[in-house]
Coordinates of C-alpha atoms in Angstrom, one line a residue:
Chain A
X1 CA -87.1 42.5 96.2
X2 CA -83.3 42.0 95.3
X3 CA -83.3 45.6 94.3
X4 CA -84.6 46.6 98.3
X5 CA -81.6 44.2 99.1
X6 CA -79.0 46.1 97.1
X7 CA -80.2 49.8 98.4
X8 CA -79.9 48.8 101.9
X9 CA -76.7 47.2 101.4
X10 CA -75.5 50.2 99.2
X11 CA -76.6 52.5 102.0
X12 CA -75.4 50.8 104.5
X13 CA -71.6 50.8 103.2
X14 CA -71.8 54.1 102.6
X15 CA -73.0 54.9 105.6
X16 CA -70.2 52.8 107.8
X17 CA -67.8 54.6 105.5
X18 CA -69.4 57.9 106.7
X19 CA -69.2 56.9 110.3
X20 CA -65.4 55.6 110.2
X21 CA -64.4 59.1 108.8
X22 CA -66.4 60.6 111.8
X23 CA -64.7 58.7 114.3
X24 CA -61.3 59.1 112.7
X25 CA -61.9 63.2 112.6
X26 CA -62.8 62.7 116.6
X27 CA -66.7 63.7 116.2
X28 CA -69.1 63.0 118.9
X29 CA -71.8 60.7 118.6
X30 CA -74.3 62.9 116.9
X31 CA -71.5 63.8 114.4
X32 CA -70.7 60.1 113.6
X33 CA -74.1 59.2 112.9
X34 CA -74.7 62.6 110.8
X35 CA -71.5 61.8 108.6
X36 CA -73.4 58.4 108.1
X37 CA -76.5 59.9 107.1
X38 CA -75.2 62.6 104.7
X39 CA -72.8 59.7 102.9
X40 CA -75.7 57.0 102.9
X41 CA -78.5 59.2 101.3
X42 CA -76.6 62.3 100.1
X43 CA -76.5 61.2 96.9
X44 CA -80.0 60.5 96.8
X45 CA -81.4 63.3 98.4
X46 CA -79.3 65.6 95.6
X47 CA -80.6 63.5 93.1
X48 CA -84.3 63.9 94.3
X49 CA -83.8 67.6 94.8
X50 CA -82.5 67.8 91.1
X51 CA -85.6 65.7 89.8
X52 CA -88.1 67.5 92.4
X53 CA -89.2 64.5 94.1
X54 CA -89.8 66.5 97.2
X55 CA -89.6 65.5 99.9
X56 CA -86.8 63.3 99.1
X57 CA -87.5 59.7 99.2
X58 CA -84.8 58.9 101.9
X59 CA -86.2 61.8 104.4
X60 CA -89.9 60.6 103.4
X61 CA -89.5 57.2 104.6
X62 CA -87.9 56.2 107.7
X63 CA -85.9 52.9 106.2
X64 CA -82.9 54.4 104.7
X65 CA -82.2 56.6 107.8
X66 CA -82.5 53.7 110.1
X67 CA -80.2 51.5 107.9
X68 CA -77.7 54.8 108.1
X69 CA -78.1 54.7 111.6
X70 CA -77.8 51.0 112.3
X71 CA -74.7 51.1 110.1
X72 CA -73.3 54.0 112.1
X73 CA -73.8 52.4 115.3
X74 CA -72.1 48.8 114.2
X75 CA -69.4 51.3 112.7
X76 CA -68.7 52.8 116.0
X77 CA -68.6 49.9 118.3
X78 CA -66.5 47.9 115.7
X79 CA -64.2 50.8 114.6
X80 CA -61.4 48.9 114.9
X81 CA -62.6 45.9 113.1
X82 CA -64.3 47.9 110.3
X83 CA -61.1 49.5 109.8
X84 CA -58.8 46.4 109.4
X85 CA -61.6 44.9 107.5
X86 CA -61.2 47.7 104.9
X87 CA -61.5 45.3 101.9
X88 CA -65.3 44.0 102.5
X89 CA -66.4 46.9 103.1
X90 CA -64.8 48.3 100.1
X91 CA -66.5 45.3 98.0
X92 CA -69.7 46.1 99.5
X93 CA -69.6 49.8 98.9
X94 CA -68.8 49.1 95.3
X95 CA -71.8 47.1 94.7
X96 CA -73.9 49.8 96.3
X97 CA -72.0 52.1 93.8
X98 CA -73.1 50.2 90.6
X99 CA -76.7 49.8 91.9
X100 CA -77.1 53.3 92.7
X101 CA -75.5 54.3 89.2
X102 CA -78.4 52.6 87.3
X103 CA -81.1 52.9 89.7
X104 CA -80.5 57.2 89.7
X105 CA -80.6 56.9 86.3
X106 CA -83.5 54.9 85.8
X107 CA -85.5 57.0 88.1
X108 CA -84.5 60.2 86.5
X109 CA -85.8 58.8 83.2
X110 CA -88.9 57.9 85.0
X111 CA -89.4 61.7 86.1
X112 CA -88.6 63.0 83.0
X113 CA -85.2 63.6 82.6
X114 CA -83.4 63.6 79.1
X115 CA -81.2 60.5 78.5
X116 CA -78.1 63.0 79.0
X117 CA -79.6 64.3 82.6
X118 CA -80.2 60.4 83.4
X119 CA -76.6 59.4 82.8
X120 CA -75.3 62.7 84.9
X121 CA -78.0 62.0 87.6
X122 CA -77.1 58.3 87.9
X123 CA -73.4 59.4 88.2
X124 CA -74.8 62.2 90.9
X125 CA -76.6 59.4 92.7
X126 CA -73.6 57.0 93.1
X127 CA -71.0 59.6 94.0
X128 CA -72.3 62.8 95.6
X129 CA -72.7 61.4 99.3
X130 CA -69.2 60.4 99.0
X131 CA -68.2 63.6 98.0
X132 CA -70.7 65.4 100.7
X133 CA -68.8 63.0 103.1
X134 CA -65.1 64.6 102.4
X135 CA -66.4 68.2 102.1
X136 CA -67.7 68.3 105.3
X137 CA -65.1 66.4 107.4
X138 CA -63.0 69.0 105.5
X139 CA -60.7 66.1 103.2
X140 CA -60.5 66.6 99.6
X141 CA -63.0 64.5 98.0
X142 CA -61.2 61.2 97.2
X143 CA -63.0 60.4 94.1
X144 CA -61.5 63.3 92.5
X145 CA -58.5 61.2 92.1
X146 CA -55.8 60.4 92.1
X147 CA -56.5 57.2 93.6
X148 CA -58.1 53.7 92.3
X149 CA -60.9 54.2 90.0
X150 CA -64.3 55.1 91.3
X151 CA -66.4 57.6 89.2
X152 CA -65.4 56.0 85.6
X153 CA -67.0 52.7 86.4
X154 CA -70.2 55.0 88.1
X155 CA -70.5 56.7 85.0
X156 CA -69.9 53.7 82.3
X157 CA -72.9 52.0 84.9
X158 CA -75.1 54.8 84.2
X159 CA -74.3 55.2 80.4
X160 CA -74.5 51.4 79.9
X161 CA -78.0 51.8 81.6
X162 CA -79.3 54.5 79.5
X163 CA -78.5 53.0 75.9
X164 CA -80.3 49.8 77.2
X165 CA -83.2 51.8 78.4
X166 CA -83.2 53.4 74.7
X167 CA -83.4 50.0 73.2
X168 CA -84.7 47.6 75.7
X169 CA -86.4 46.9 78.8
X170 CA -85.3 49.1 82.0
X171 CA -84.5 46.2 84.2
X172 CA -82.1 44.5 81.9
X173 CA -80.3 48.3 81.8
X174 CA -80.0 48.3 85.8
X175 CA -78.6 44.4 86.2
X176 CA -75.9 44.7 83.3
X177 CA -75.3 48.3 83.7
X178 CA -74.8 47.7 87.8
X179 CA -72.9 44.6 87.0
X180 CA -70.2 46.1 84.7
X181 CA -70.1 49.3 87.2
X182 CA -69.0 47.2 90.2
X183 CA -66.8 44.5 88.3
X184 CA -64.8 47.9 87.0
X185 CA -64.6 49.3 90.0
X186 CA -63.7 45.7 91.9
X187 CA -60.8 45.3 89.3
X188 CA -59.8 49.1 89.7
X189 CA -59.4 48.2 93.4
X190 CA -57.5 44.8 92.6
X191 CA -55.1 46.0 90.0
X192 CA -54.8 50.0 91.3
X193 CA -56.0 51.5 88.0
X194 CA -55.7 54.9 88.2
X195 CA -56.6 57.7 85.6
X196 CA -53.8 60.0 84.8
X197 CA -53.5 63.4 86.3
X198 CA -52.6 66.8 84.5
X199 CA -48.8 67.9 84.4
X200 CA -47.2 66.6 87.7
X201 CA -44.8 69.6 87.9
X202 CA -47.9 71.9 87.9
X203 CA -49.3 70.2 91.0
X204 CA -49.0 72.7 94.4
X205 CA -48.2 71.0 97.1
X206 CA -50.8 71.7 100.0
X207 CA -47.9 71.3 103.0
X208 CA -44.6 72.5 101.5
X209 CA -42.0 70.4 103.4
X210 CA -40.2 72.1 106.2
X211 CA -37.2 73.3 105.4
X212 CA -35.5 71.8 108.1
X213 CA -33.5 73.8 110.9
Chain B
X1 CA -96.2 88.3 116.7
X2 CA -94.2 86.2 118.9
X3 CA -92.8 83.8 116.2
X4 CA -91.6 86.8 114.4
X5 CA -89.8 88.4 116.7
X6 CA -88.1 84.9 117.6
X7 CA -87.6 84.1 114.0
X8 CA -85.9 87.7 113.5
X9 CA -83.9 86.8 116.8
X10 CA -82.4 83.5 115.6
X11 CA -81.8 84.8 112.3
X12 CA -80.0 87.6 113.6
X13 CA -77.9 85.5 116.2
X14 CA -76.6 82.9 113.6
X15 CA -75.8 85.7 111.3
X16 CA -73.9 87.4 113.7
X17 CA -71.9 84.4 114.6
X18 CA -71.5 83.9 110.5
X19 CA -70.1 87.5 110.2
X20 CA -67.6 87.6 113.2
X21 CA -66.3 83.9 111.7
X22 CA -65.8 85.9 108.6
X23 CA -64.1 88.7 110.1
X24 CA -61.9 86.5 112.0
X25 CA -61.0 84.6 108.6
X26 CA -60.0 87.8 107.1
X27 CA -62.7 88.1 104.4
X28 CA -63.4 91.6 102.9
X29 CA -67.2 93.3 103.5
X30 CA -68.7 91.4 101.1
X31 CA -67.7 87.9 102.4
X32 CA -68.6 88.9 105.9
X33 CA -72.0 89.7 104.5
X34 CA -72.2 86.6 102.8
X35 CA -71.4 84.4 105.6
X36 CA -74.1 86.3 107.5
X37 CA -76.6 85.4 105.2
X38 CA -75.8 81.7 104.4
X39 CA -75.6 81.3 108.4
X40 CA -78.9 83.0 109.1
X41 CA -81.0 81.7 106.3
X42 CA -79.1 78.9 105.0
X43 CA -80.9 76.3 107.3
X44 CA -84.7 77.8 106.2
X45 CA -83.5 77.7 102.5
X46 CA -82.3 74.4 102.5
X47 CA -85.5 73.0 104.2
X48 CA -87.2 74.9 101.8
X49 CA -85.5 73.2 98.6
X50 CA -86.2 69.9 100.1
X51 CA -90.0 71.1 100.6
X52 CA -90.1 72.3 96.9
X53 CA -90.8 75.7 98.5
X54 CA -89.8 77.7 95.5
X55 CA -88.2 80.2 95.6
X56 CA -87.2 79.6 99.3
X57 CA -89.1 82.3 101.6
X58 CA -86.0 84.1 102.8
X59 CA -85.0 84.8 99.2
X60 CA -88.8 86.0 98.1
X61 CA -89.1 88.2 101.0
X62 CA -86.9 91.2 101.9
X63 CA -86.8 90.6 105.7
X64 CA -84.9 87.9 106.8
X65 CA -81.9 88.9 104.3
X66 CA -82.3 92.6 105.9
X67 CA -82.1 91.1 109.0
X68 CA -78.8 89.3 108.5
X69 CA -77.1 92.5 106.8
X70 CA -78.3 94.5 110.0
X71 CA -76.8 91.6 112.0
X72 CA -73.3 91.9 109.9
X73 CA -73.1 95.3 110.4
X74 CA -73.3 95.6 113.9
X75 CA -71.2 92.3 114.3
X76 CA -68.3 93.7 111.9
X77 CA -68.3 97.4 113.7
X78 CA -68.4 96.1 117.1
X79 CA -66.7 92.9 116.7
X80 CA -64.5 93.3 119.7
X81 CA -67.1 93.6 121.6
X82 CA -69.6 90.8 119.9
X83 CA -66.4 88.6 120.6
X84 CA -66.0 89.7 124.2
X85 CA -70.1 89.2 124.8
X86 CA -69.7 85.4 123.7
X87 CA -72.2 84.4 126.3
X88 CA -75.3 86.6 125.5
X89 CA -75.0 85.9 121.7
X90 CA -75.0 82.1 122.2
X91 CA -78.0 82.3 124.2
X92 CA -79.9 84.6 121.8
X93 CA -78.7 81.9 119.3
X94 CA -79.9 79.0 121.2
X95 CA -83.5 80.7 121.4
X96 CA -83.7 80.8 117.8
X97 CA -82.1 77.4 117.3
X98 CA -85.2 75.9 119.5
X99 CA -87.5 78.0 117.6
X100 CA -86.3 77.0 114.1
X101 CA -86.3 73.1 115.2
X102 CA -89.9 73.5 116.3
X103 CA -90.9 75.9 113.2
X104 CA -89.2 74.0 110.4
X105 CA -90.9 70.9 111.7
X106 CA -94.0 72.9 111.6
X107 CA -93.7 74.2 107.9
X108 CA -92.5 70.5 106.8
X109 CA -95.7 69.2 108.5
X110 CA -97.8 71.4 106.4
X111 CA -96.3 70.7 102.9
X112 CA -97.1 67.1 103.1
X113 CA -93.8 65.7 105.2
X114 CA -94.4 62.2 106.9
X115 CA -94.0 62.4 110.6
X116 CA -90.5 61.3 110.4
X117 CA -89.1 63.8 107.6
X118 CA -90.7 66.3 109.8
X119 CA -88.6 66.0 112.8
X120 CA -85.6 65.5 110.4
X121 CA -86.4 69.0 108.5
X122 CA -86.9 70.5 111.8
X123 CA -83.0 69.6 112.6
X124 CA -82.1 70.6 109.0
X125 CA -84.1 74.4 109.7
X126 CA -81.7 74.3 113.0
X127 CA -78.3 73.1 112.2
X128 CA -77.4 73.4 108.4
X129 CA -76.9 77.2 108.3
X130 CA -74.1 76.7 111.1
X131 CA -72.9 73.5 108.8
X132 CA -72.5 75.5 105.6
X133 CA -71.1 78.4 107.8
X134 CA -68.1 76.1 108.7
X135 CA -68.1 74.4 105.5
X136 CA -67.6 77.6 103.2
X137 CA -65.1 79.0 106.1
X138 CA -63.0 75.5 105.7
X139 CA -63.5 74.8 109.4
X140 CA -64.5 71.3 110.8
X141 CA -68.6 72.0 111.5
X142 CA -68.9 72.7 115.5
X143 CA -71.9 71.0 115.5
X144 CA -70.3 67.8 114.6
X145 CA -68.5 67.7 118.0
X146 CA -67.1 67.1 120.1
X147 CA -68.4 70.6 121.8
X148 CA -71.1 71.2 124.0
X149 CA -74.1 69.6 122.7
X150 CA -76.1 71.8 119.7
X151 CA -77.8 69.2 117.9
X152 CA -78.8 66.8 120.2
X153 CA -81.3 69.4 121.9
X154 CA -82.5 70.8 118.2
X155 CA -83.2 66.8 117.6
X156 CA -85.1 66.6 120.9
X157 CA -87.1 70.0 119.8
X158 CA -88.2 68.7 116.6
X159 CA -89.2 65.2 118.0
X160 CA -90.9 66.6 120.9
X161 CA -92.9 68.7 118.4
X162 CA -94.0 66.0 115.9
X163 CA -95.2 63.8 119.1
X164 CA -97.3 66.7 120.3
X165 CA -98.6 67.5 116.9
X166 CA -99.9 64.2 116.4
X167 CA -102.3 64.3 119.6
X168 CA -102.8 68.0 120.1
X169 CA -102.5 71.6 118.9
X170 CA -99.5 72.5 116.6
X171 CA -98.6 75.9 118.5
X172 CA -98.3 73.5 122.0
X173 CA -95.9 71.8 120.3
X174 CA -93.7 74.8 118.9
X175 CA -93.8 76.1 122.5
X176 CA -93.2 73.2 124.3
X177 CA -90.6 71.7 122.0
X178 CA -88.6 75.2 121.2
X179 CA -88.8 75.7 125.1
X180 CA -87.2 72.1 125.9
X181 CA -84.6 72.7 123.1
X182 CA -83.5 76.1 124.1
X183 CA -83.2 74.8 128.2
X184 CA -81.3 71.8 127.4
X185 CA -79.0 73.8 125.3
X186 CA -78.0 76.5 127.7
X187 CA -77.6 73.7 130.3
X188 CA -75.1 71.8 128.0
X189 CA -73.4 75.0 127.8
X190 CA -73.4 75.7 131.1
X191 CA -72.4 72.4 132.5
X192 CA -70.5 71.7 129.3
X193 CA -72.3 68.6 128.7
X194 CA -71.0 66.6 125.5
X195 CA -71.5 63.8 123.9
X196 CA -68.8 61.0 123.6
X197 CA -66.4 60.4 120.6
X198 CA -65.6 57.2 119.3
X199 CA -62.8 55.1 120.6
X200 CA -60.2 57.9 121.4
X201 CA -57.1 56.1 119.7
X202 CA -58.6 55.8 116.4
X203 CA -58.9 59.5 116.0
X204 CA -56.7 61.1 113.5
X205 CA -54.6 64.2 114.4
X206 CA -54.8 66.8 111.7
X207 CA -51.7 68.7 112.0
X208 CA -49.5 66.1 113.7
X209 CA -47.0 68.1 116.3
X210 CA -43.8 68.9 114.7
X211 CA -40.8 66.9 116.0
X212 CA -38.7 69.9 116.4
X213 CA -35.1 70.2 115.5
Chain C
X1 CA -77.8 84.7 69.5
X2 CA -75.7 86.9 71.0
X3 CA -76.8 85.3 74.7
X4 CA -75.7 82.0 73.3
X5 CA -72.5 83.3 72.6
X6 CA -72.1 85.2 76.0
X7 CA -73.7 82.1 77.9
X8 CA -70.9 79.4 76.4
X9 CA -68.2 82.0 76.6
X10 CA -68.9 82.6 80.2
X11 CA -69.5 78.8 81.0
X12 CA -66.0 77.7 79.1
X13 CA -64.4 80.5 81.3
X14 CA -65.5 79.5 84.4
X15 CA -64.8 75.7 83.5
X16 CA -61.3 76.2 82.7
X17 CA -60.5 77.8 85.7
X18 CA -62.2 74.5 87.6
X19 CA -60.1 72.8 85.3
X20 CA -56.9 74.4 86.4
X21 CA -57.6 74.2 90.1
X22 CA -57.9 70.5 89.6
X23 CA -54.7 70.2 87.7
X24 CA -52.9 72.2 90.6
X25 CA -54.7 70.1 93.2
X26 CA -53.2 66.9 91.8
X27 CA -56.7 65.5 90.6
X28 CA -57.0 62.7 88.0
X29 CA -58.8 63.1 84.8
X30 CA -62.3 62.5 86.1
X31 CA -61.5 65.2 89.1
X32 CA -60.3 67.6 86.6
X33 CA -63.4 67.4 84.7
X34 CA -65.8 67.3 87.4
X35 CA -64.2 70.7 88.6
X36 CA -65.0 72.2 85.4
X37 CA -68.4 71.3 85.0
X38 CA -69.5 72.3 88.8
X39 CA -67.5 75.5 88.5
X40 CA -69.0 75.9 85.0
X41 CA -72.5 75.0 85.7
X42 CA -72.8 75.0 89.2
X43 CA -74.3 78.6 89.5
X44 CA -77.0 78.1 87.1
X45 CA -78.1 74.9 88.4
X46 CA -78.1 75.9 91.9
X47 CA -80.5 79.0 90.5
X48 CA -82.6 76.5 88.9
X49 CA -83.1 74.2 92.0
X50 CA -84.0 77.3 94.0
X51 CA -86.4 78.5 91.3
X52 CA -88.0 74.4 90.8
X53 CA -86.5 74.3 87.1
X54 CA -86.3 70.7 87.3
X55 CA -84.2 68.9 86.3
X56 CA -81.7 72.1 85.6
X57 CA -81.6 73.5 82.3
X58 CA -77.7 72.8 82.2
X59 CA -78.1 69.1 83.2
X60 CA -81.2 68.7 80.7
X61 CA -79.4 69.7 77.6
X62 CA -76.2 68.5 76.4
X63 CA -74.5 71.7 75.3
X64 CA -73.5 73.2 78.7
X65 CA -72.0 70.5 80.0
X66 CA -70.2 69.8 76.8
X67 CA -68.8 73.2 76.9
X68 CA -67.3 72.4 80.0
X69 CA -65.7 69.3 78.9
X70 CA -64.0 70.7 76.1
X71 CA -62.5 73.7 78.2
X72 CA -61.5 70.9 80.9
X73 CA -59.7 69.4 77.8
X74 CA -58.1 72.4 76.5
X75 CA -57.1 73.6 79.9
X76 CA -55.7 70.3 80.8
X77 CA -53.7 69.7 77.6
X78 CA -52.4 73.6 77.3
X79 CA -52.2 73.9 81.1
X80 CA -49.1 76.0 81.7
X81 CA -50.2 78.4 78.6
X82 CA -53.7 78.9 80.3
X83 CA -51.9 79.8 83.6
X84 CA -49.1 82.3 82.0
X85 CA -52.5 83.7 79.9
X86 CA -53.9 84.2 83.1
X87 CA -55.2 87.7 82.0
X88 CA -56.9 87.0 79.1
X89 CA -58.6 83.9 80.8
X90 CA -59.8 86.2 83.8
X91 CA -61.5 89.2 81.2
X92 CA -63.4 86.3 79.5
X93 CA -64.6 85.1 82.8
X94 CA -65.5 89.0 83.6
X95 CA -67.5 88.7 80.6
X96 CA -69.2 85.7 81.4
X97 CA -69.9 86.6 85.2
X98 CA -71.6 89.9 83.9
X99 CA -73.9 88.0 81.7
X100 CA -75.1 85.5 84.3
X101 CA -75.5 88.1 87.0
X102 CA -78.3 89.7 84.9
X103 CA -79.6 86.3 82.9
X104 CA -79.9 84.8 86.4
X105 CA -82.0 87.4 87.2
X106 CA -84.3 87.4 84.1
X107 CA -84.9 83.8 84.3
X108 CA -85.9 84.3 88.0
X109 CA -88.5 87.0 87.4
X110 CA -89.7 84.7 84.5
X111 CA -90.1 82.0 86.9
X112 CA -92.1 84.3 89.8
X113 CA -89.3 85.4 91.7
X114 CA -89.5 88.7 93.6
X115 CA -87.6 91.7 92.6
X116 CA -85.7 91.1 95.6
X117 CA -85.3 87.6 94.7
X118 CA -84.2 88.1 91.2
X119 CA -81.4 90.2 92.5
X120 CA -80.0 87.5 94.6
X121 CA -80.4 84.9 92.3
X122 CA -78.6 86.9 89.6
X123 CA -75.8 86.7 92.0
X124 CA -76.3 83.1 92.9
X125 CA -75.5 82.6 89.3
X126 CA -72.7 84.3 88.9
X127 CA -71.1 83.2 92.0
X128 CA -71.8 79.7 93.2
X129 CA -70.3 78.2 90.3
X130 CA -66.9 79.7 91.9
X131 CA -67.6 78.9 95.6
X132 CA -68.3 75.3 94.8
X133 CA -65.1 75.1 93.1
X134 CA -63.4 76.5 95.9
X135 CA -65.2 74.5 98.9
X136 CA -64.4 71.5 96.9
X137 CA -60.8 71.8 96.3
X138 CA -60.6 72.8 99.7
X139 CA -59.8 76.6 99.2
X140 CA -61.1 79.4 100.7
X141 CA -63.5 80.9 98.5
X142 CA -61.7 83.5 96.8
X143 CA -64.7 85.7 96.3
X144 CA -65.3 86.0 100.2
X145 CA -62.3 88.2 99.7
X146 CA -59.8 90.1 100.7
X147 CA -58.9 89.8 96.6
X148 CA -60.1 92.2 93.9
X149 CA -63.5 92.8 93.8
X150 CA -65.5 90.0 92.2
X151 CA -68.9 90.1 94.0
X152 CA -69.6 93.7 94.1
X153 CA -69.9 93.8 90.3
X154 CA -72.1 90.7 90.1
X155 CA -74.5 93.0 92.7
X156 CA -74.3 95.5 91.1
X157 CA -75.2 94.0 87.5
X158 CA -78.1 92.1 89.1
X159 CA -79.8 94.9 90.6
X160 CA -79.0 97.5 87.5
X161 CA -81.1 94.5 85.4
X162 CA -83.7 94.6 88.0
X163 CA -84.0 98.5 88.3
X164 CA -84.2 98.4 84.5
X165 CA -86.9 95.5 84.0
X166 CA -89.0 97.1 86.4
X167 CA -89.3 100.4 83.9
X168 CA -88.9 99.1 81.0
X169 CA -87.7 96.2 78.3
X170 CA -85.7 93.0 79.8
X171 CA -83.3 93.2 76.9
X172 CA -81.9 96.5 78.0
X173 CA -81.6 95.3 81.3
X174 CA -79.5 92.8 80.2
X175 CA -77.0 94.7 78.4
X176 CA -76.8 97.8 80.8
X177 CA -76.5 95.2 83.6
X178 CA -74.0 93.1 82.1
X179 CA -71.7 96.1 80.7
X180 CA -71.5 97.6 83.9
X181 CA -70.7 94.4 85.7
X182 CA -68.1 93.5 83.4
X183 CA -66.2 96.9 82.9
X184 CA -66.6 97.3 87.1
X185 CA -64.9 93.9 87.2
X186 CA -62.3 94.6 84.5
X187 CA -61.5 98.0 86.6
X188 CA -61.1 96.2 89.6
X189 CA -58.9 93.8 88.5
X190 CA -56.5 96.6 86.6
X191 CA -56.5 98.9 89.4
X192 CA -56.7 96.2 92.3
X193 CA -59.8 97.9 93.9
X194 CA -60.7 95.9 97.2
X195 CA -63.1 96.2 99.9
X196 CA -61.4 96.3 103.1
X197 CA -62.0 93.7 105.7
X198 CA -62.9 93.6 109.4
X199 CA -60.6 95.0 112.0
X200 CA -57.3 93.4 111.0
X201 CA -56.0 92.2 114.6
X202 CA -58.9 90.0 114.8
X203 CA -58.1 88.0 111.8
X204 CA -57.1 84.5 112.8
X205 CA -53.8 83.3 110.8
X206 CA -54.8 80.0 109.5
X207 CA -51.2 78.6 109.7
X208 CA -49.0 80.6 112.7
X209 CA -45.5 81.2 111.3
X210 CA -43.4 78.4 112.6
X211 CA -41.5 80.0 115.1
X212 CA -38.1 78.6 114.0
X213 CA -35.0 76.5 115.5

């Protein structure tokens, strides 16, 4: 029961972020809905493709995509509010991210993935949706940095899951891994914890400053 | 017989649009051919991956990609003409789009997809090629809007297919769904039917106007 | 034995190019590592997905991704040196590209692909990693041209492999195909062999020159 709530909550928060980006990019209603769907279920679909779960669960059942479409409708109707309420949406997204990182790893273990692959596929479940969202909208993927940490909490969550699953029951791994990932993400947002970049002077400027008249 | 003609016609029209975009982007002959191939068969390949048809039909057989390469050769040699004859190419593309939306859904049903997944996979077959084309060429995907409707006809076609297949023979669903999708797309081009965007004042400008000296 | 060395060498060189691009784009350490991983193993993972090898080998085993992470660490620590030593990195990459083009085709044949699909999947193995790298970093894919030939050597290598495999032993095809692909790529770098583009006056300028004050 609780895992269904976490699943729909995570999908809905991710879908809302996709829909808002679609609004910001000037997409039409189909484009906004499509952004919500690829962001909400993209990570899970890619995970299922890599695990040969065909057709992927999120496509085969109607519930996940319906949640995406509902989130898209709300995020479009109340776009101003959703943008202003950035913080609660980010917090819901952190909860969903933590849950996807561990539940994705658990599903991978159940489908014959190695421990190594399970940790990776947990990260894929948590991160791929937002990467696809940004690539389709022609933005640089935000999880690539140098913003507040997003990928490191997901990685930690799915590694913790794998370690606990090796020694004990699966649900403990999901619970502890999700909790740690979500709390670390919330701390990263609150305190602006960031990973360093490479040597700063090697960074190319995308848009060189206009030299002026 | 007729479904083979529609299939090659649709692949060829999509491939020509990919090749022309490659020409416009300054790609070399390989890049132009590659754009034609990913646009022409990308939707079908993604559908086959999601249905676990491995290797995907369009890669396993030589015909589809040969059609893409022929379309690329013609579109490159007569690029000026193809750009000027934009309208007939768009009309052929509308026929192909309608056929892919329904034939993709039919293939999905045959491979164990739910009705819901079949309607989605019909849309994927019809739309994913052009989305991949635009992402690789670093354009915002045109099907995301706010241009003349493209995705809505595809969605309607694949939903109509699924509804008819539920009650009657498959070929009626393909025929009626394709026809409705193609006619709606042609009407959308002719009358510039568009879906609304989200709130206009929230749209970010990609390239802020230069303030001037 | 030698194929393991070629495999890791190719993955490492590709991963280093991904990591350097991540550094240049200002990604954080996770983003740099992620770029190394998608560039190093992206082609192989896509090939495995198209062949229904699930989970893909590079995810299931820890070795390939560990090589990517080691290459990312070295390329980040010594980024200046790696950029200056552009030429040796490009040469190692040419060796890896040739090997992937033929070993990818061989794996495809072993998994039931047609000769046509095997040649295609060899190209996918050799090229898809760099295409994914550039798309995620929001660059136009370099293999699309109009730079020194990269894709044509890969295509030639995988076609040669397929032809030799049809008549003789697999390892001869891998050896000859890899050698020809690598040598042709090195010649293309040295002599700046390029494919022509489409009609030059049809090329759209991405960033129109500023008209000036």
